């Protein structure tokens, strides 16, 4: 039940601000420093308690690491196989000039996790960290590059007919980029099994 009387937010934790506080405890007015005030409020004790609980929980639970690693690896491989299955029809979509359908597959999970949602969600990177197969770092980047290239070319093709001039559809390039991405993803899955 603290009330700040001062109007300057930067002075809330100064010694002067502590003396301006109204509190339900008259003893708080007698504390000479912020450290004393914080220890009276129990901040240090709570931090120590949380740290103690966290370290005790980690030490006593003791989950078997191998079973988690195998489960996570299988989960990542399953997601990569789903991505592969979703990506396989894209070259045919591109041949049929179905730009929106192709981009829908590229821009939605799980395929988008491979190139568009950052490393924090990248399934291949998670798999690399889980398995320790650092040789796949470069392959992950090549996969992301080819998926991004395919998406950019498909996006441009979608709007080429509305642009001035004699814009040409690029059909060969996005199909090549997608075929390269498919072969890279197949290689990642094969090397991680």
PDB file of N, CA, C and O in Angstrom, residues 12-74:
ATOM      1  N   UNK A  12      11.383   8.428  -8.177  1.00  0.00           N
ATOM      2  CA  UNK A  12      10.615   7.491  -7.368  1.00  0.00           C
ATOM      3  C   UNK A  12      11.487   6.677  -6.429  1.00  0.00           C
ATOM      4  O   UNK A  12      11.078   6.335  -5.346  1.00  0.00           O
ATOM      5  N   UNK A  13      12.695   6.338  -6.838  1.00  0.00           N
ATOM      6  CA  UNK A  13      13.533   5.487  -6.010  1.00  0.00           C
ATOM      7  C   UNK A  13      14.729   6.228  -5.437  1.00  0.00           C
ATOM      8  O   UNK A  13      15.701   5.636  -5.048  1.00  0.00           O
ATOM      9  N   UNK A  14      14.654   7.528  -5.401  1.00  0.00           N
ATOM     10  CA  UNK A  14      15.713   8.289  -4.748  1.00  0.00           C
ATOM     11  C   UNK A  14      15.435   8.324  -3.248  1.00  0.00           C
ATOM     12  O   UNK A  14      14.339   8.022  -2.785  1.00  0.00           O
ATOM     13  N   UNK A  15      16.440   8.708  -2.478  1.00  0.00           N
ATOM     14  CA  UNK A  15      16.275   8.813  -1.024  1.00  0.00           C
ATOM     15  C   UNK A  15      15.198   9.842  -0.698  1.00  0.00           C
ATOM     16  O   UNK A  15      14.387   9.641   0.211  1.00  0.00           O
ATOM     17  N   UNK A  16      15.156  10.941  -1.467  1.00  0.00           N
ATOM     18  CA  UNK A  16      14.129  11.961  -1.235  1.00  0.00           C
ATOM     19  C   UNK A  16      12.733  11.392  -1.468  1.00  0.00           C
ATOM     20  O   UNK A  16      11.792  11.694  -0.727  1.00  0.00           O
ATOM     21  N   UNK A  17      12.583  10.576  -2.500  1.00  0.00           N
ATOM     22  CA  UNK A  17      11.273  10.002  -2.799  1.00  0.00           C
ATOM     23  C   UNK A  17      10.841   9.046  -1.706  1.00  0.00           C
ATOM     24  O   UNK A  17       9.664   8.976  -1.365  1.00  0.00           O
ATOM     25  N   UNK A  18      11.792   8.323  -1.152  1.00  0.00           N
ATOM     26  CA  UNK A  18      11.443   7.404  -0.067  1.00  0.00           C
ATOM     27  C   UNK A  18      10.898   8.162   1.144  1.00  0.00           C
ATOM     28  O   UNK A  18      10.021   7.683   1.839  1.00  0.00           O
ATOM     29  N   UNK A  19      11.428   9.338   1.359  1.00  0.00           N
ATOM     30  CA  UNK A  19      10.953  10.113   2.508  1.00  0.00           C
ATOM     31  C   UNK A  19       9.587  10.728   2.232  1.00  0.00           C
ATOM     32  O   UNK A  19       8.880  11.094   3.150  1.00  0.00           O
ATOM     33  N   UNK A  20       9.192  10.860   0.947  1.00  0.00           N
ATOM     34  CA  UNK A  20       7.899  11.432   0.599  1.00  0.00           C
ATOM     35  C   UNK A  20       6.784  10.400   0.549  1.00  0.00           C
ATOM     36  O   UNK A  20       5.634  10.730   0.296  1.00  0.00           O
ATOM     37  N   UNK A  21       7.108   9.117   0.722  1.00  0.00           N
ATOM     38  CA  UNK A  21       6.122   8.055   0.609  1.00  0.00           C
ATOM     39  C   UNK A  21       5.225   8.007   1.823  1.00  0.00           C
ATOM     40  O   UNK A  21       5.667   8.183   2.952  1.00  0.00           O
ATOM     41  N   UNK A  22       3.946   7.744   1.540  1.00  0.00           N
ATOM     42  CA  UNK A  22       3.007   7.452   2.609  1.00  0.00           C
ATOM     43  C   UNK A  22       2.830   5.945   2.601  1.00  0.00           C
ATOM     44  O   UNK A  22       2.623   5.356   1.557  1.00  0.00           O
ATOM     45  N   UNK A  23       2.911   5.334   3.722  1.00  0.00           N
ATOM     46  CA  UNK A  23       2.772   3.890   3.797  1.00  0.00           C
ATOM     47  C   UNK A  23       1.963   3.531   5.022  1.00  0.00           C
ATOM     48  O   UNK A  23       1.830   4.320   5.950  1.00  0.00           O
ATOM     49  N   UNK A  24       1.459   2.334   5.028  1.00  0.00           N
ATOM     50  CA  UNK A  24       0.678   1.889   6.177  1.00  0.00           C
ATOM     51  C   UNK A  24       1.589   1.536   7.341  1.00  0.00           C
ATOM     52  O   UNK A  24       1.130   1.351   8.453  1.00  0.00           O
ATOM     53  N   UNK A  25       2.898   1.444   7.108  1.00  0.00           N
ATOM     54  CA  UNK A  25       3.845   1.106   8.166  1.00  0.00           C
ATOM     55  C   UNK A  25       4.642   2.336   8.563  1.00  0.00           C
ATOM     56  O   UNK A  25       5.405   2.873   7.761  1.00  0.00           O
ATOM     57  N   UNK A  26       4.541   2.799   9.792  1.00  0.00           N
ATOM     58  CA  UNK A  26       5.319   3.963  10.223  1.00  0.00           C
ATOM     59  C   UNK A  26       6.808   3.658  10.276  1.00  0.00           C
ATOM     60  O   UNK A  26       7.624   4.563  10.213  1.00  0.00           O
ATOM     61  N   UNK A  27       7.196   2.374  10.335  1.00  0.00           N
ATOM     62  CA  UNK A  27       8.613   2.026  10.396  1.00  0.00           C
ATOM     63  C   UNK A  27       9.319   2.331   9.083  1.00  0.00           C
ATOM     64  O   UNK A  27      10.524   2.522   9.053  1.00  0.00           O
ATOM     65  N   UNK A  28       8.590   2.378   7.968  1.00  0.00           N
ATOM     66  CA  UNK A  28       9.211   2.626   6.664  1.00  0.00           C
ATOM     67  C   UNK A  28       9.825   4.013   6.606  1.00  0.00           C
ATOM     68  O   UNK A  28      10.775   4.236   5.865  1.00  0.00           O
ATOM     69  N   UNK A  29       9.277   4.965   7.341  1.00  0.00           N
ATOM     70  CA  UNK A  29       9.824   6.321   7.324  1.00  0.00           C
ATOM     71  C   UNK A  29      11.181   6.395   8.014  1.00  0.00           C
ATOM     72  O   UNK A  29      11.921   7.334   7.807  1.00  0.00           O
ATOM     73  N   UNK A  30      11.531   5.414   8.818  1.00  0.00           N
ATOM     74  CA  UNK A  30      12.775   5.442   9.572  1.00  0.00           C
ATOM     75  C   UNK A  30      13.923   4.742   8.854  1.00  0.00           C
ATOM     76  O   UNK A  30      15.022   4.705   9.363  1.00  0.00           O
ATOM     77  N   UNK A  31      13.673   4.152   7.662  1.00  0.00           N
ATOM     78  CA  UNK A  31      14.715   3.422   6.947  1.00  0.00           C
ATOM     79  C   UNK A  31      15.615   4.423   6.229  1.00  0.00           C
ATOM     80  O   UNK A  31      15.142   5.237   5.443  1.00  0.00           O
ATOM     81  N   UNK A  32      16.927   4.354   6.442  1.00  0.00           N
ATOM     82  CA  UNK A  32      17.825   5.371   5.924  1.00  0.00           C
ATOM     83  C   UNK A  32      18.224   5.205   4.454  1.00  0.00           C
ATOM     84  O   UNK A  32      18.675   6.163   3.851  1.00  0.00           O
ATOM     85  N   UNK A  33      18.109   4.022   3.856  1.00  0.00           N
ATOM     86  CA  UNK A  33      18.595   3.857   2.480  1.00  0.00           C
ATOM     87  C   UNK A  33      17.637   2.996   1.665  1.00  0.00           C
ATOM     88  O   UNK A  33      16.765   2.312   2.205  1.00  0.00           O
ATOM     89  N   UNK A  34      17.838   3.022   0.343  1.00  0.00           N
ATOM     90  CA  UNK A  34      17.033   2.186  -0.543  1.00  0.00           C
ATOM     91  C   UNK A  34      17.263   0.711  -0.262  1.00  0.00           C
ATOM     92  O   UNK A  34      16.346  -0.089  -0.320  1.00  0.00           O
ATOM     93  N   UNK A  35      18.518   0.340   0.012  1.00  0.00           N
ATOM     94  CA  UNK A  35      18.842  -1.059   0.298  1.00  0.00           C
ATOM     95  C   UNK A  35      18.051  -1.549   1.509  1.00  0.00           C
ATOM     96  O   UNK A  35      17.468  -2.630   1.486  1.00  0.00           O
ATOM     97  N   UNK A  36      18.002  -0.719   2.561  1.00  0.00           N
ATOM     98  CA  UNK A  36      17.230  -1.098   3.743  1.00  0.00           C
ATOM     99  C   UNK A  36      15.746  -1.199   3.411  1.00  0.00           C
ATOM    100  O   UNK A  36      15.054  -2.108   3.849  1.00  0.00           O
ATOM    101  N   UNK A  37      15.272  -0.230   2.619  1.00  0.00           N
ATOM    102  CA  UNK A  37      13.863  -0.238   2.246  1.00  0.00           C
ATOM    103  C   UNK A  37      13.526  -1.473   1.427  1.00  0.00           C
ATOM    104  O   UNK A  37      12.521  -2.137   1.653  1.00  0.00           O
ATOM    105  N   UNK A  38      14.399  -1.838   0.435  1.00  0.00           N
ATOM    106  CA  UNK A  38      14.152  -3.006  -0.406  1.00  0.00           C
ATOM    107  C   UNK A  38      14.219  -4.298   0.394  1.00  0.00           C
ATOM    108  O   UNK A  38      13.417  -5.209   0.189  1.00  0.00           O
ATOM    109  N   UNK A  39      15.169  -4.376   1.318  1.00  0.00           N
ATOM    110  CA  UNK A  39      15.243  -5.593   2.130  1.00  0.00           C
ATOM    111  C   UNK A  39      14.032  -5.695   3.046  1.00  0.00           C
ATOM    112  O   UNK A  39      13.540  -6.785   3.306  1.00  0.00           O
ATOM    113  N   UNK A  40      13.533  -4.534   3.535  1.00  0.00           N
ATOM    114  CA  UNK A  40      12.313  -4.519   4.348  1.00  0.00           C
ATOM    115  C   UNK A  40      11.126  -5.002   3.528  1.00  0.00           C
ATOM    116  O   UNK A  40      10.278  -5.724   4.011  1.00  0.00           O
ATOM    117  N   UNK A  41      11.106  -4.632   2.240  1.00  0.00           N
ATOM    118  CA  UNK A  41      10.005  -5.026   1.357  1.00  0.00           C
ATOM    119  C   UNK A  41      10.118  -6.483   0.945  1.00  0.00           C
ATOM    120  O   UNK A  41       9.199  -7.040   0.376  1.00  0.00           O
ATOM    121  N   UNK A  42      11.256  -7.108   1.168  1.00  0.00           N
ATOM    122  CA  UNK A  42      11.401  -8.522   0.865  1.00  0.00           C
ATOM    123  C   UNK A  42      11.850  -8.818  -0.553  1.00  0.00           C
ATOM    124  O   UNK A  42      11.708  -9.929  -1.019  1.00  0.00           O
ATOM    125  N   UNK A  43      12.371  -7.835  -1.278  1.00  0.00           N
ATOM    126  CA  UNK A  43      12.773  -8.065  -2.662  1.00  0.00           C
ATOM    127  C   UNK A  43      13.936  -9.034  -2.741  1.00  0.00           C
ATOM    128  O   UNK A  43      13.905  -9.995  -3.497  1.00  0.00           O
ATOM    129  N   UNK A  44      14.961  -8.817  -1.943  1.00  0.00           N
ATOM    130  CA  UNK A  44      16.121  -9.710  -1.988  1.00  0.00           C
ATOM    131  C   UNK A  44      15.764 -11.124  -1.596  1.00  0.00           C
ATOM    132  O   UNK A  44      16.185 -12.088  -2.190  1.00  0.00           O
ATOM    133  N   UNK A  45      14.924 -11.244  -0.561  1.00  0.00           N
ATOM    134  CA  UNK A  45      14.524 -12.561  -0.096  1.00  0.00           C
ATOM    135  C   UNK A  45      13.726 -13.316  -1.146  1.00  0.00           C
ATOM    136  O   UNK A  45      13.904 -14.510  -1.337  1.00  0.00           O
ATOM    137  N   UNK A  46      12.835 -12.635  -1.856  1.00  0.00           N
ATOM    138  CA  UNK A  46      12.016 -13.286  -2.872  1.00  0.00           C
ATOM    139  C   UNK A  46      12.882 -13.756  -4.035  1.00  0.00           C
ATOM    140  O   UNK A  46      12.705 -14.850  -4.545  1.00  0.00           O
ATOM    141  N   UNK A  47      13.837 -12.931  -4.453  1.00  0.00           N
ATOM    142  CA  UNK A  47      14.736 -13.320  -5.525  1.00  0.00           C
ATOM    143  C   UNK A  47      15.533 -14.555  -5.136  1.00  0.00           C
ATOM    144  O   UNK A  47      15.672 -15.490  -5.914  1.00  0.00           O
ATOM    145  N   UNK A  48      16.041 -14.565  -3.934  1.00  0.00           N
ATOM    146  CA  UNK A  48      16.798 -15.726  -3.457  1.00  0.00           C
ATOM    147  C   UNK A  48      15.917 -16.960  -3.396  1.00  0.00           C
ATOM    148  O   UNK A  48      16.330 -18.063  -3.756  1.00  0.00           O
ATOM    149  N   UNK A  49      14.668 -16.793  -2.959  1.00  0.00           N
ATOM    150  CA  UNK A  49      13.747 -17.916  -2.873  1.00  0.00           C
ATOM    151  C   UNK A  49      13.468 -18.512  -4.252  1.00  0.00           C
ATOM    152  O   UNK A  49      13.511 -19.716  -4.443  1.00  0.00           O
ATOM    153  N   UNK A  50      13.185 -17.657  -5.236  1.00  0.00           N
ATOM    154  CA  UNK A  50      12.903 -18.136  -6.593  1.00  0.00           C
ATOM    155  C   UNK A  50      14.108 -18.853  -7.174  1.00  0.00           C
ATOM    156  O   UNK A  50      13.986 -19.920  -7.775  1.00  0.00           O
ATOM    157  N   UNK A  51      15.293 -18.295  -6.990  1.00  0.00           N
ATOM    158  CA  UNK A  51      16.507 -18.948  -7.487  1.00  0.00           C
ATOM    159  C   UNK A  51      16.707 -20.296  -6.826  1.00  0.00           C
ATOM    160  O   UNK A  51      17.103 -21.271  -7.459  1.00  0.00           O
ATOM    161  N   UNK A  52      16.425 -20.377  -5.547  1.00  0.00           N
ATOM    162  CA  UNK A  52      16.569 -21.622  -4.804  1.00  0.00           C
ATOM    163  C   UNK A  52      15.603 -22.679  -5.328  1.00  0.00           C
ATOM    164  O   UNK A  52      15.971 -23.822  -5.556  1.00  0.00           O
ATOM    165  N   UNK A  53      14.356 -22.300  -5.534  1.00  0.00           N
ATOM    166  CA  UNK A  53      13.356 -23.247  -6.041  1.00  0.00           C
ATOM    167  C   UNK A  53      13.732 -23.715  -7.433  1.00  0.00           C
ATOM    168  O   UNK A  53      13.652 -24.901  -7.754  1.00  0.00           O
ATOM    169  N   UNK A  54      14.174 -22.796  -8.310  1.00  0.00           N
ATOM    170  CA  UNK A  54      14.526 -23.162  -9.675  1.00  0.00           C
ATOM    171  C   UNK A  54      15.679 -24.148  -9.702  1.00  0.00           C
ATOM    172  O   UNK A  54      15.641 -25.148 -10.423  1.00  0.00           O
ATOM    173  N   UNK A  55      16.721 -23.904  -8.918  1.00  0.00           N
ATOM    174  CA  UNK A  55      17.865 -24.807  -8.947  1.00  0.00           C
ATOM    175  C   UNK A  55      17.534 -26.142  -8.307  1.00  0.00           C
ATOM    176  O   UNK A  55      17.974 -27.190  -8.763  1.00  0.00           O
ATOM    177  N   UNK A  56      16.710 -26.141  -7.249  1.00  0.00           N
ATOM    178  CA  UNK A  56      16.319 -27.389  -6.604  1.00  0.00           C
ATOM    179  C   UNK A  56      15.453 -28.227  -7.533  1.00  0.00           C
ATOM    180  O   UNK A  56      15.647 -29.428  -7.666  1.00  0.00           O
ATOM    181  N   UNK A  57      14.517 -27.580  -8.216  1.00  0.00           N
ATOM    182  CA  UNK A  57      13.640 -28.304  -9.136  1.00  0.00           C
ATOM    183  C   UNK A  57      14.444 -28.930 -10.258  1.00  0.00           C
ATOM    184  O   UNK A  57      14.256 -30.089 -10.606  1.00  0.00           O
ATOM    185  N   UNK A  58      15.361 -28.188 -10.829  1.00  0.00           N
ATOM    186  CA  UNK A  58      16.178 -28.712 -11.916  1.00  0.00           C
ATOM    187  C   UNK A  58      17.026 -29.880 -11.450  1.00  0.00           C
ATOM    188  O   UNK A  58      17.168 -30.878 -12.146  1.00  0.00           O
ATOM    189  N   UNK A  59      17.578 -29.764 -10.266  1.00  0.00           N
ATOM    190  CA  UNK A  59      18.468 -30.816  -9.775  1.00  0.00           C
ATOM    191  C   UNK A  59      17.710 -32.076  -9.388  1.00  0.00           C
ATOM    192  O   UNK A  59      18.188 -33.177  -9.597  1.00  0.00           O
ATOM    193  N   UNK A  60      16.505 -31.955  -8.839  1.00  0.00           N
ATOM    194  CA  UNK A  60      15.812 -33.135  -8.338  1.00  0.00           C
ATOM    195  C   UNK A  60      14.967 -33.837  -9.375  1.00  0.00           C
ATOM    196  O   UNK A  60      14.734 -35.026  -9.274  1.00  0.00           O
ATOM    197  N   UNK A  61      14.480 -33.118 -10.380  1.00  0.00           N
ATOM    198  CA  UNK A  61      13.628 -33.766 -11.369  1.00  0.00           C
ATOM    199  C   UNK A  61      14.436 -34.729 -12.213  1.00  0.00           C
ATOM    200  O   UNK A  61      14.053 -35.873 -12.397  1.00  0.00           O
ATOM    201  N   UNK A  62      15.557 -34.308 -12.762  1.00  0.00           N
ATOM    202  CA  UNK A  62      16.489 -35.170 -13.483  1.00  0.00           C
ATOM    203  C   UNK A  62      15.878 -35.974 -14.610  1.00  0.00           C
ATOM    204  O   UNK A  62      15.881 -37.189 -14.581  1.00  0.00           O
ATOM    205  N   UNK A  63      15.320 -35.304 -15.611  1.00  0.00           N
ATOM    206  CA  UNK A  63      14.746 -36.015 -16.745  1.00  0.00           C
ATOM    207  C   UNK A  63      15.845 -36.662 -17.572  1.00  0.00           C
ATOM    208  O   UNK A  63      16.919 -36.097 -17.750  1.00  0.00           O
ATOM    209  N   UNK A  64      15.601 -37.826 -18.125  1.00  0.00           N
ATOM    210  CA  UNK A  64      16.605 -38.458 -18.988  1.00  0.00           C
ATOM    211  C   UNK A  64      16.744 -37.686 -20.296  1.00  0.00           C
ATOM    212  O   UNK A  64      15.772 -37.529 -21.023  1.00  0.00           O
ATOM    213  N   UNK A  65      17.936 -37.203 -20.557  1.00  0.00           N
ATOM    214  CA  UNK A  65      18.168 -36.358 -21.721  1.00  0.00           C
ATOM    215  C   UNK A  65      17.995 -37.100 -23.046  1.00  0.00           C
ATOM    216  O   UNK A  65      17.514 -36.553 -24.010  1.00  0.00           O
ATOM    217  N   UNK A  66      18.403 -38.337 -23.126  1.00  0.00           N
ATOM    218  CA  UNK A  66      18.350 -39.076 -24.384  1.00  0.00           C
ATOM    219  C   UNK A  66      16.918 -39.235 -24.880  1.00  0.00           C
ATOM    220  O   UNK A  66      16.655 -39.105 -26.068  1.00  0.00           O
ATOM    221  N   UNK A  67      15.982 -39.491 -23.981  1.00  0.00           N
ATOM    222  CA  UNK A  67      14.605 -39.682 -24.430  1.00  0.00           C
ATOM    223  C   UNK A  67      14.009 -38.380 -24.938  1.00  0.00           C
ATOM    224  O   UNK A  67      13.231 -38.376 -25.873  1.00  0.00           O
ATOM    225  N   UNK A  68      14.367 -37.240 -24.317  1.00  0.00           N
ATOM    226  CA  UNK A  68      13.894 -35.967 -24.826  1.00  0.00           C
ATOM    227  C   UNK A  68      14.510 -35.657 -26.184  1.00  0.00           C
ATOM    228  O   UNK A  68      13.842 -35.160 -27.067  1.00  0.00           O
ATOM    229  N   UNK A  69      15.776 -35.930 -26.358  1.00  0.00           N
ATOM    230  CA  UNK A  69      16.453 -35.647 -27.620  1.00  0.00           C
ATOM    231  C   UNK A  69      15.829 -36.451 -28.743  1.00  0.00           C
ATOM    232  O   UNK A  69      15.575 -35.936 -29.822  1.00  0.00           O
ATOM    233  N   UNK A  70      15.576 -37.738 -28.510  1.00  0.00           N
ATOM    234  CA  UNK A  70      14.995 -38.576 -29.553  1.00  0.00           C
ATOM    235  C   UNK A  70      13.588 -38.100 -29.881  1.00  0.00           C
ATOM    236  O   UNK A  70      13.207 -38.035 -31.046  1.00  0.00           O
ATOM    237  N   UNK A  71      12.807 -37.739 -28.869  1.00  0.00           N
ATOM    238  CA  UNK A  71      11.452 -37.262 -29.092  1.00  0.00           C
ATOM    239  C   UNK A  71      11.426 -35.962 -29.869  1.00  0.00           C
ATOM    240  O   UNK A  71      10.617 -35.788 -30.774  1.00  0.00           O
ATOM    241  N   UNK A  72      12.294 -35.035 -29.509  1.00  0.00           N
ATOM    242  CA  UNK A  72      12.344 -33.742 -30.194  1.00  0.00           C
ATOM    243  C   UNK A  72      12.813 -33.923 -31.636  1.00  0.00           C
ATOM    244  O   UNK A  72      12.254 -33.321 -32.554  1.00  0.00           O
ATOM    245  N   UNK A  73      13.814 -34.763 -31.838  1.00  0.00           N
ATOM    246  CA  UNK A  73      14.312 -35.008 -33.195  1.00  0.00           C
ATOM    247  C   UNK A  73      13.211 -35.598 -34.058  1.00  0.00           C
ATOM    248  O   UNK A  73      13.017 -35.170 -35.201  1.00  0.00           O
ATOM    249  N   UNK A  74      12.490 -36.566 -33.525  1.00  0.00           N
ATOM    250  CA  UNK A  74      11.385 -37.174 -34.275  1.00  0.00           C
ATOM    251  C   UNK A  74      10.303 -36.146 -34.593  1.00  0.00           C
ATOM    252  O   UNK A  74       9.738 -36.142 -35.691  1.00  0.00           O
TER     253      UNK A  74
END
